[in-house]
PDB file of C-alpha atoms in Angstrom:
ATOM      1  CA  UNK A   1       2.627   8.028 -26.807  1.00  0.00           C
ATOM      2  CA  UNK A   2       3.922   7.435 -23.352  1.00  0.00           C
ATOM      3  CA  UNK A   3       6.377   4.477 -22.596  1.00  0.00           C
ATOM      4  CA  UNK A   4       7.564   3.867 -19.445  1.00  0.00           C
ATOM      5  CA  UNK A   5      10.426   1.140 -19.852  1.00  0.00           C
ATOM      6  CA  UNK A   6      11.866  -0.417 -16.351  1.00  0.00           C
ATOM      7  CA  UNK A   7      15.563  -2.180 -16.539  1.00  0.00           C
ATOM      8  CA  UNK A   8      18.075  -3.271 -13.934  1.00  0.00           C
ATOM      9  CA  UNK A   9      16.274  -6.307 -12.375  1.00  0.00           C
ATOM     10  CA  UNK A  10      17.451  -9.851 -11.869  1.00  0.00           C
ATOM     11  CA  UNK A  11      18.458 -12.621  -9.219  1.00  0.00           C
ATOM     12  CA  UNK A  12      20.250 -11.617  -6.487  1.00  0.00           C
ATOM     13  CA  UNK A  13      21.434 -13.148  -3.149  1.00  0.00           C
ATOM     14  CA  UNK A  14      20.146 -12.027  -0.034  1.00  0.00           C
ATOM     15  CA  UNK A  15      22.137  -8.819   1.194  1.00  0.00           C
ATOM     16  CA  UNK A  16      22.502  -7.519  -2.262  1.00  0.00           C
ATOM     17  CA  UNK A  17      21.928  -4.857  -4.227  1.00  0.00           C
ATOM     18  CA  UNK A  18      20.646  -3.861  -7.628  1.00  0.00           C
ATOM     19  CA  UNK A  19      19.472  -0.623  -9.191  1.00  0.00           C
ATOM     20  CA  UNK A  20      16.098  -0.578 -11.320  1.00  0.00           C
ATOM     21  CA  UNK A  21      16.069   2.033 -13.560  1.00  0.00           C
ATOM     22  CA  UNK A  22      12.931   3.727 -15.540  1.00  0.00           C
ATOM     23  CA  UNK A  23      13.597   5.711 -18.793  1.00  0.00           C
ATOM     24  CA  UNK A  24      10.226   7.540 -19.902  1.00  0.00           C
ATOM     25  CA  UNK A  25       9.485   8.781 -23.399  1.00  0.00           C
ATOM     26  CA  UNK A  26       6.701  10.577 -25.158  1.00  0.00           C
ATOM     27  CA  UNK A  27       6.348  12.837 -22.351  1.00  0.00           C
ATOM     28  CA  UNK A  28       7.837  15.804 -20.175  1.00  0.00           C
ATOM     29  CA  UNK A  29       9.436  14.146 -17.878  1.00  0.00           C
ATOM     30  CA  UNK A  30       9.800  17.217 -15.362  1.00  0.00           C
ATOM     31  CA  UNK A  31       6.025  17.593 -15.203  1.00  0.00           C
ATOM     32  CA  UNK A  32       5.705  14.230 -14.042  1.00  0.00           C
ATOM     33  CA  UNK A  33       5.565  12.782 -10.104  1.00  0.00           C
ATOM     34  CA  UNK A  34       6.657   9.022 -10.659  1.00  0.00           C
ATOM     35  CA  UNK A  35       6.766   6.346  -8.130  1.00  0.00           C
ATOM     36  CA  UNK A  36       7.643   2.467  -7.859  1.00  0.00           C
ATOM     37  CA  UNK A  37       5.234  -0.417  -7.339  1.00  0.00           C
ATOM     38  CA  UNK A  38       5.702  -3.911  -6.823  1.00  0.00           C
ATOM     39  CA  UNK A  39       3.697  -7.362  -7.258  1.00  0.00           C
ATOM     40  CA  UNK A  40       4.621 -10.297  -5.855  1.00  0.00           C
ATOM     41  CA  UNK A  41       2.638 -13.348  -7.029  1.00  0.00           C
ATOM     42  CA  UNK A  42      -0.825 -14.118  -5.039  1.00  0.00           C
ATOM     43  CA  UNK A  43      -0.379 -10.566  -3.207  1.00  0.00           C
ATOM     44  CA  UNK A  44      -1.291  -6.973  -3.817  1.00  0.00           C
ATOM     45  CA  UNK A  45       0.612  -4.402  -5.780  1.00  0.00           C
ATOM     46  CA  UNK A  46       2.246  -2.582  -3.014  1.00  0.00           C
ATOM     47  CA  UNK A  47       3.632   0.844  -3.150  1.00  0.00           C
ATOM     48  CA  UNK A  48       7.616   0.773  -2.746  1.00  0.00           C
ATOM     49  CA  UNK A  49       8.792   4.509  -2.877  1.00  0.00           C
ATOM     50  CA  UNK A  50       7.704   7.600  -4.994  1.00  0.00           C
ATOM     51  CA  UNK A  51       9.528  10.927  -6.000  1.00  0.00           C
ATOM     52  CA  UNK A  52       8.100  14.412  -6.830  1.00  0.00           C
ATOM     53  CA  UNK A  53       9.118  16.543 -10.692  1.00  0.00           C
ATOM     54  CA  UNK A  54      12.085  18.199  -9.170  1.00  0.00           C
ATOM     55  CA  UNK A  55      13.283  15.295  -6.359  1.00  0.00           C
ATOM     56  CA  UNK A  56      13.216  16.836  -3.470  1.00  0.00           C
ATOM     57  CA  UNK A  57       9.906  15.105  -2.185  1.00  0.00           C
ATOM     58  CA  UNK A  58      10.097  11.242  -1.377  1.00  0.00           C
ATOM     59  CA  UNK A  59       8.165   8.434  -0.103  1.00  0.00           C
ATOM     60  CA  UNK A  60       9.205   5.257   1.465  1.00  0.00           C
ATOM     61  CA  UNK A  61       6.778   2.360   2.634  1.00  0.00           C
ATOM     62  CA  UNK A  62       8.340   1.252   5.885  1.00  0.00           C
ATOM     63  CA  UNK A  63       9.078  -1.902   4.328  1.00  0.00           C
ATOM     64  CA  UNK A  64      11.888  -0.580   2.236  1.00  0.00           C
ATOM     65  CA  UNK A  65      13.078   2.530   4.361  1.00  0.00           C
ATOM     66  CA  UNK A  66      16.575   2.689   5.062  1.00  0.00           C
ATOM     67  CA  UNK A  67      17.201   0.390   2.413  1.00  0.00           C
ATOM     68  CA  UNK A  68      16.456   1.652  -0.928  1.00  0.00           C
ATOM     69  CA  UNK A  69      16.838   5.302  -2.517  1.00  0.00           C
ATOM     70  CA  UNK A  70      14.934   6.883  -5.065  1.00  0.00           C
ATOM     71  CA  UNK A  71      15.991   9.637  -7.678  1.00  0.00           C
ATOM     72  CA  UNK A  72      15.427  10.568 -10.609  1.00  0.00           C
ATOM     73  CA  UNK A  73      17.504  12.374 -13.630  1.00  0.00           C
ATOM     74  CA  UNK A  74      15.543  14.850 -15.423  1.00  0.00           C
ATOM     75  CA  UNK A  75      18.014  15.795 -18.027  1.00  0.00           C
ATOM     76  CA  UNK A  76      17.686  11.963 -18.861  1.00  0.00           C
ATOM     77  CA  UNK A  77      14.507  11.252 -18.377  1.00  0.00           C
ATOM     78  CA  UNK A  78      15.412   8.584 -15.881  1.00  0.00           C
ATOM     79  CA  UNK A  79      14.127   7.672 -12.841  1.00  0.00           C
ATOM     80  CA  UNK A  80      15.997   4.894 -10.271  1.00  0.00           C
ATOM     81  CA  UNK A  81      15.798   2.845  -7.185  1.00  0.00           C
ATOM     82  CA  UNK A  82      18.818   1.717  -5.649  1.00  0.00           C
ATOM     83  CA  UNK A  83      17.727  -1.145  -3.764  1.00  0.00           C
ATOM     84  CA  UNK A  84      20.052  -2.300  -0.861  1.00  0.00           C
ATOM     85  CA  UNK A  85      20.112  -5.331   1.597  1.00  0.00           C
ATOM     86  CA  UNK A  86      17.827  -7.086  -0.040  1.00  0.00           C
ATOM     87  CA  UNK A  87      15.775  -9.735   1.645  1.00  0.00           C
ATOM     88  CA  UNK A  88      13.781 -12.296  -0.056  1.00  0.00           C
ATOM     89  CA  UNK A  89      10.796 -10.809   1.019  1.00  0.00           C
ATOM     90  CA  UNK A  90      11.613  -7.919  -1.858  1.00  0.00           C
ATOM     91  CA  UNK A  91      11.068 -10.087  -4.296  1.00  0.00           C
ATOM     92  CA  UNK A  92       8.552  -9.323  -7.012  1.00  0.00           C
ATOM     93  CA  UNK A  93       7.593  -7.783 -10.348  1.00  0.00           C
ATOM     94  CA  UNK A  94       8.643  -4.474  -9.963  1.00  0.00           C
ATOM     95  CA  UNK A  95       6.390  -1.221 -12.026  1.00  0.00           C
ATOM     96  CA  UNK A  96       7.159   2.333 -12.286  1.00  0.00           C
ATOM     97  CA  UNK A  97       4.535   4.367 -12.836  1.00  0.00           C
ATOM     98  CA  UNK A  98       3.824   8.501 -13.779  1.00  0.00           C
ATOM     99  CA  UNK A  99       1.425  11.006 -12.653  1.00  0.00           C
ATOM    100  CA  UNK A 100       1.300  14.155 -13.794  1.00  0.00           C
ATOM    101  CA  UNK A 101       1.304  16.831 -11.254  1.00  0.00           C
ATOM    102  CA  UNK A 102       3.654  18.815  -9.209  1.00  0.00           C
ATOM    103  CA  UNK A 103       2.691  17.213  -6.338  1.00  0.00           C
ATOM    104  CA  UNK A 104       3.639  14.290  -4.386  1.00  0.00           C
ATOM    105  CA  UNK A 105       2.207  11.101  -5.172  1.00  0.00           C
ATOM    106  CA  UNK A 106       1.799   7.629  -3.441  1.00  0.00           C
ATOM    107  CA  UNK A 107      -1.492   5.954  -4.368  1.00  0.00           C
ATOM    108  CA  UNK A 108      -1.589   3.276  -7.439  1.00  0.00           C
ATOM    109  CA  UNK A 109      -4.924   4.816  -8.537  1.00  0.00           C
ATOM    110  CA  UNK A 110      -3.573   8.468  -8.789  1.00  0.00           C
ATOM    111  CA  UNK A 111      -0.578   7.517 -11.638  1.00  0.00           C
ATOM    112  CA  UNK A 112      -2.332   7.125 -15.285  1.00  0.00           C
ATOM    113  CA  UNK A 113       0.594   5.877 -16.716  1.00  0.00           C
ATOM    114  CA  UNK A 114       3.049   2.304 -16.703  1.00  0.00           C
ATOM    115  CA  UNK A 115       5.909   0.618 -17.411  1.00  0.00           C
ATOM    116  CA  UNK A 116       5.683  -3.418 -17.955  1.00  0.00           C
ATOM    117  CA  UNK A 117       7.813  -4.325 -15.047  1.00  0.00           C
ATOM    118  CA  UNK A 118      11.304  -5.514 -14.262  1.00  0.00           C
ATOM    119  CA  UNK A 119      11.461  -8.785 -12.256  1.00  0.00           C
ATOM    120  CA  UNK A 120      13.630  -9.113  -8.780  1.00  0.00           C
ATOM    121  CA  UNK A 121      14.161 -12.430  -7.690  1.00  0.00           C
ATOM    122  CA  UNK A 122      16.185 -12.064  -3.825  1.00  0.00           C
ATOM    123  CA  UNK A 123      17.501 -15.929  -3.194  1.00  0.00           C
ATOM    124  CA  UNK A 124      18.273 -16.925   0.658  1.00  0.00           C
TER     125      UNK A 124
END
Protein backbone atom coordinates (compact mmCIF):
# COMPACT_ATOMS: atom_id res chain seq x y z
CA UNK A 1 0.00 0.00 0.00
CA UNK A 2 1.00 3.60 -0.02
CA UNK A 3 3.17 5.11 2.87
CA UNK A 4 4.08 8.41 2.92
CA UNK A 5 6.76 8.77 5.83
CA UNK A 6 7.82 12.62 6.76
CA UNK A 7 11.39 13.08 8.73
CA UNK A 8 13.62 16.05 9.43
CA UNK A 9 11.49 18.00 12.00
CA UNK A 10 12.37 19.27 15.44
CA UNK A 11 12.98 22.47 17.69
CA UNK A 12 14.64 25.10 16.28
CA UNK A 13 15.46 28.76 17.19
CA UNK A 14 14.04 31.48 15.41
CA UNK A 15 16.16 32.25 12.15
CA UNK A 16 16.87 28.65 11.57
CA UNK A 17 16.63 26.17 9.31
CA UNK A 18 15.68 22.55 8.93
CA UNK A 19 14.85 20.31 5.99
CA UNK A 20 11.66 17.93 6.17
CA UNK A 21 11.98 15.24 4.05
CA UNK A 22 9.12 12.71 2.60
CA UNK A 23 10.16 9.21 1.33
CA UNK A 24 7.02 7.49 -0.44
CA UNK A 25 6.63 3.77 -1.01
CA UNK A 26 4.12 1.48 -2.58
CA UNK A 27 3.73 3.76 -5.37
CA UNK A 28 5.26 5.45 -8.61
CA UNK A 29 6.57 8.15 -7.34
CA UNK A 30 6.97 10.06 -10.82
CA UNK A 31 3.23 9.82 -11.43
CA UNK A 32 2.58 11.57 -8.39
CA UNK A 33 2.05 15.68 -7.74
CA UNK A 34 2.91 15.95 -3.89
CA UNK A 35 2.64 18.94 -1.76
CA UNK A 36 3.21 20.02 2.04
CA UNK A 37 0.57 20.87 4.62
CA UNK A 38 0.75 22.07 7.97
CA UNK A 39 -1.46 22.13 11.32
CA UNK A 40 -0.86 24.14 13.97
CA UNK A 41 -2.97 23.40 17.08
CA UNK A 42 -6.61 25.20 17.24
CA UNK A 43 -6.05 26.36 13.43
CA UNK A 44 -6.65 25.00 9.98
CA UNK A 45 -4.43 22.75 7.96
CA UNK A 46 -2.87 25.25 5.73
CA UNK A 47 -1.23 24.59 2.48
CA UNK A 48 2.69 25.34 2.70
CA UNK A 49 4.14 24.60 -0.87
CA UNK A 50 3.44 21.85 -3.54
CA UNK A 51 5.57 20.39 -6.50
CA UNK A 52 4.46 18.79 -9.83
CA UNK A 53 5.90 14.70 -11.11
CA UNK A 54 8.87 16.12 -12.86
CA UNK A 55 9.64 19.53 -10.50
CA UNK A 56 9.48 22.06 -12.57
CA UNK A 57 5.97 23.36 -11.32
CA UNK A 58 5.82 24.90 -7.68
CA UNK A 59 3.60 26.51 -5.29
CA UNK A 60 4.29 28.74 -2.42
CA UNK A 61 1.58 30.23 0.05
CA UNK A 62 2.82 33.75 0.59
CA UNK A 63 3.44 32.89 4.02
CA UNK A 64 6.48 30.83 3.29
CA UNK A 65 7.74 32.42 -0.10
CA UNK A 66 11.18 33.37 -0.19
CA UNK A 67 11.83 31.27 2.61
CA UNK A 68 11.42 27.70 1.98
CA UNK A 69 12.18 25.48 -1.26
CA UNK A 70 10.58 22.53 -2.42
CA UNK A 71 12.02 19.54 -4.54
CA UNK A 72 11.74 16.45 -4.92
CA UNK A 73 14.16 13.33 -5.98
CA UNK A 74 12.52 10.94 -8.16
CA UNK A 75 15.23 8.42 -8.44
CA UNK A 76 14.69 8.31 -4.55
CA UNK A 77 11.44 8.64 -4.12
CA UNK A 78 11.97 11.67 -1.95
CA UNK A 79 10.40 14.71 -1.72
CA UNK A 80 11.87 17.91 0.61
CA UNK A 81 11.30 21.30 2.00
CA UNK A 82 14.12 23.27 2.98
CA UNK A 83 12.69 25.56 5.35
CA UNK A 84 14.71 28.82 6.05
CA UNK A 85 14.37 31.81 8.54
CA UNK A 86 12.09 30.34 10.45
CA UNK A 87 9.73 32.32 12.59
CA UNK A 88 7.69 30.97 15.32
CA UNK A 89 4.75 31.49 13.48
CA UNK A 90 5.98 28.19 11.26
CA UNK A 91 5.46 26.17 13.83
CA UNK A 92 3.21 23.16 13.47
CA UNK A 93 2.60 19.52 12.56
CA UNK A 94 3.86 19.36 9.30
CA UNK A 95 2.00 16.53 6.39
CA UNK A 96 3.04 15.67 3.00
CA UNK A 97 0.62 14.52 0.97
CA UNK A 98 0.28 12.76 -2.93
CA UNK A 99 -2.01 13.18 -5.74
CA UNK A 100 -1.82 11.45 -8.61
CA UNK A 101 -1.81 13.43 -11.73
CA UNK A 102 0.53 15.25 -13.93
CA UNK A 103 -0.76 18.28 -12.98
CA UNK A 104 -0.17 20.83 -10.44
CA UNK A 105 -1.76 20.54 -7.25
CA UNK A 106 -2.55 22.86 -4.21
CA UNK A 107 -5.87 21.99 -2.58
CA UNK A 108 -5.94 19.49 0.64
CA UNK A 109 -9.07 17.84 -0.85
CA UNK A 110 -7.44 17.01 -4.30
CA UNK A 111 -4.32 14.66 -2.64
CA UNK A 112 -5.83 11.02 -1.64
CA UNK A 113 -2.91 10.11 0.02
CA UNK A 114 -0.73 11.00 3.66
CA UNK A 115 2.05 10.88 5.61
CA UNK A 116 1.57 11.09 9.66
CA UNK A 117 3.41 14.29 10.10
CA UNK A 118 6.74 15.58 11.31
CA UNK A 119 6.52 18.18 14.13
CA UNK A 120 8.40 21.82 13.90
CA UNK A 121 8.61 23.56 16.96
CA UNK A 122 10.37 27.45 15.96
CA UNK A 123 11.35 28.91 19.70
CA UNK A 124 11.77 32.93 19.97
Amino acid sequence: QVQLVESGGGLVQAGGSLRLSCTASGLTFVDYAMGWFRQAPGKEREGVSSINYSGRTTYYADSVKGRFIISRDNAKNTLYLQMNSLEPEDTAMYYCAAARTDALVVTAVDFGYWGQGTQVTVSS
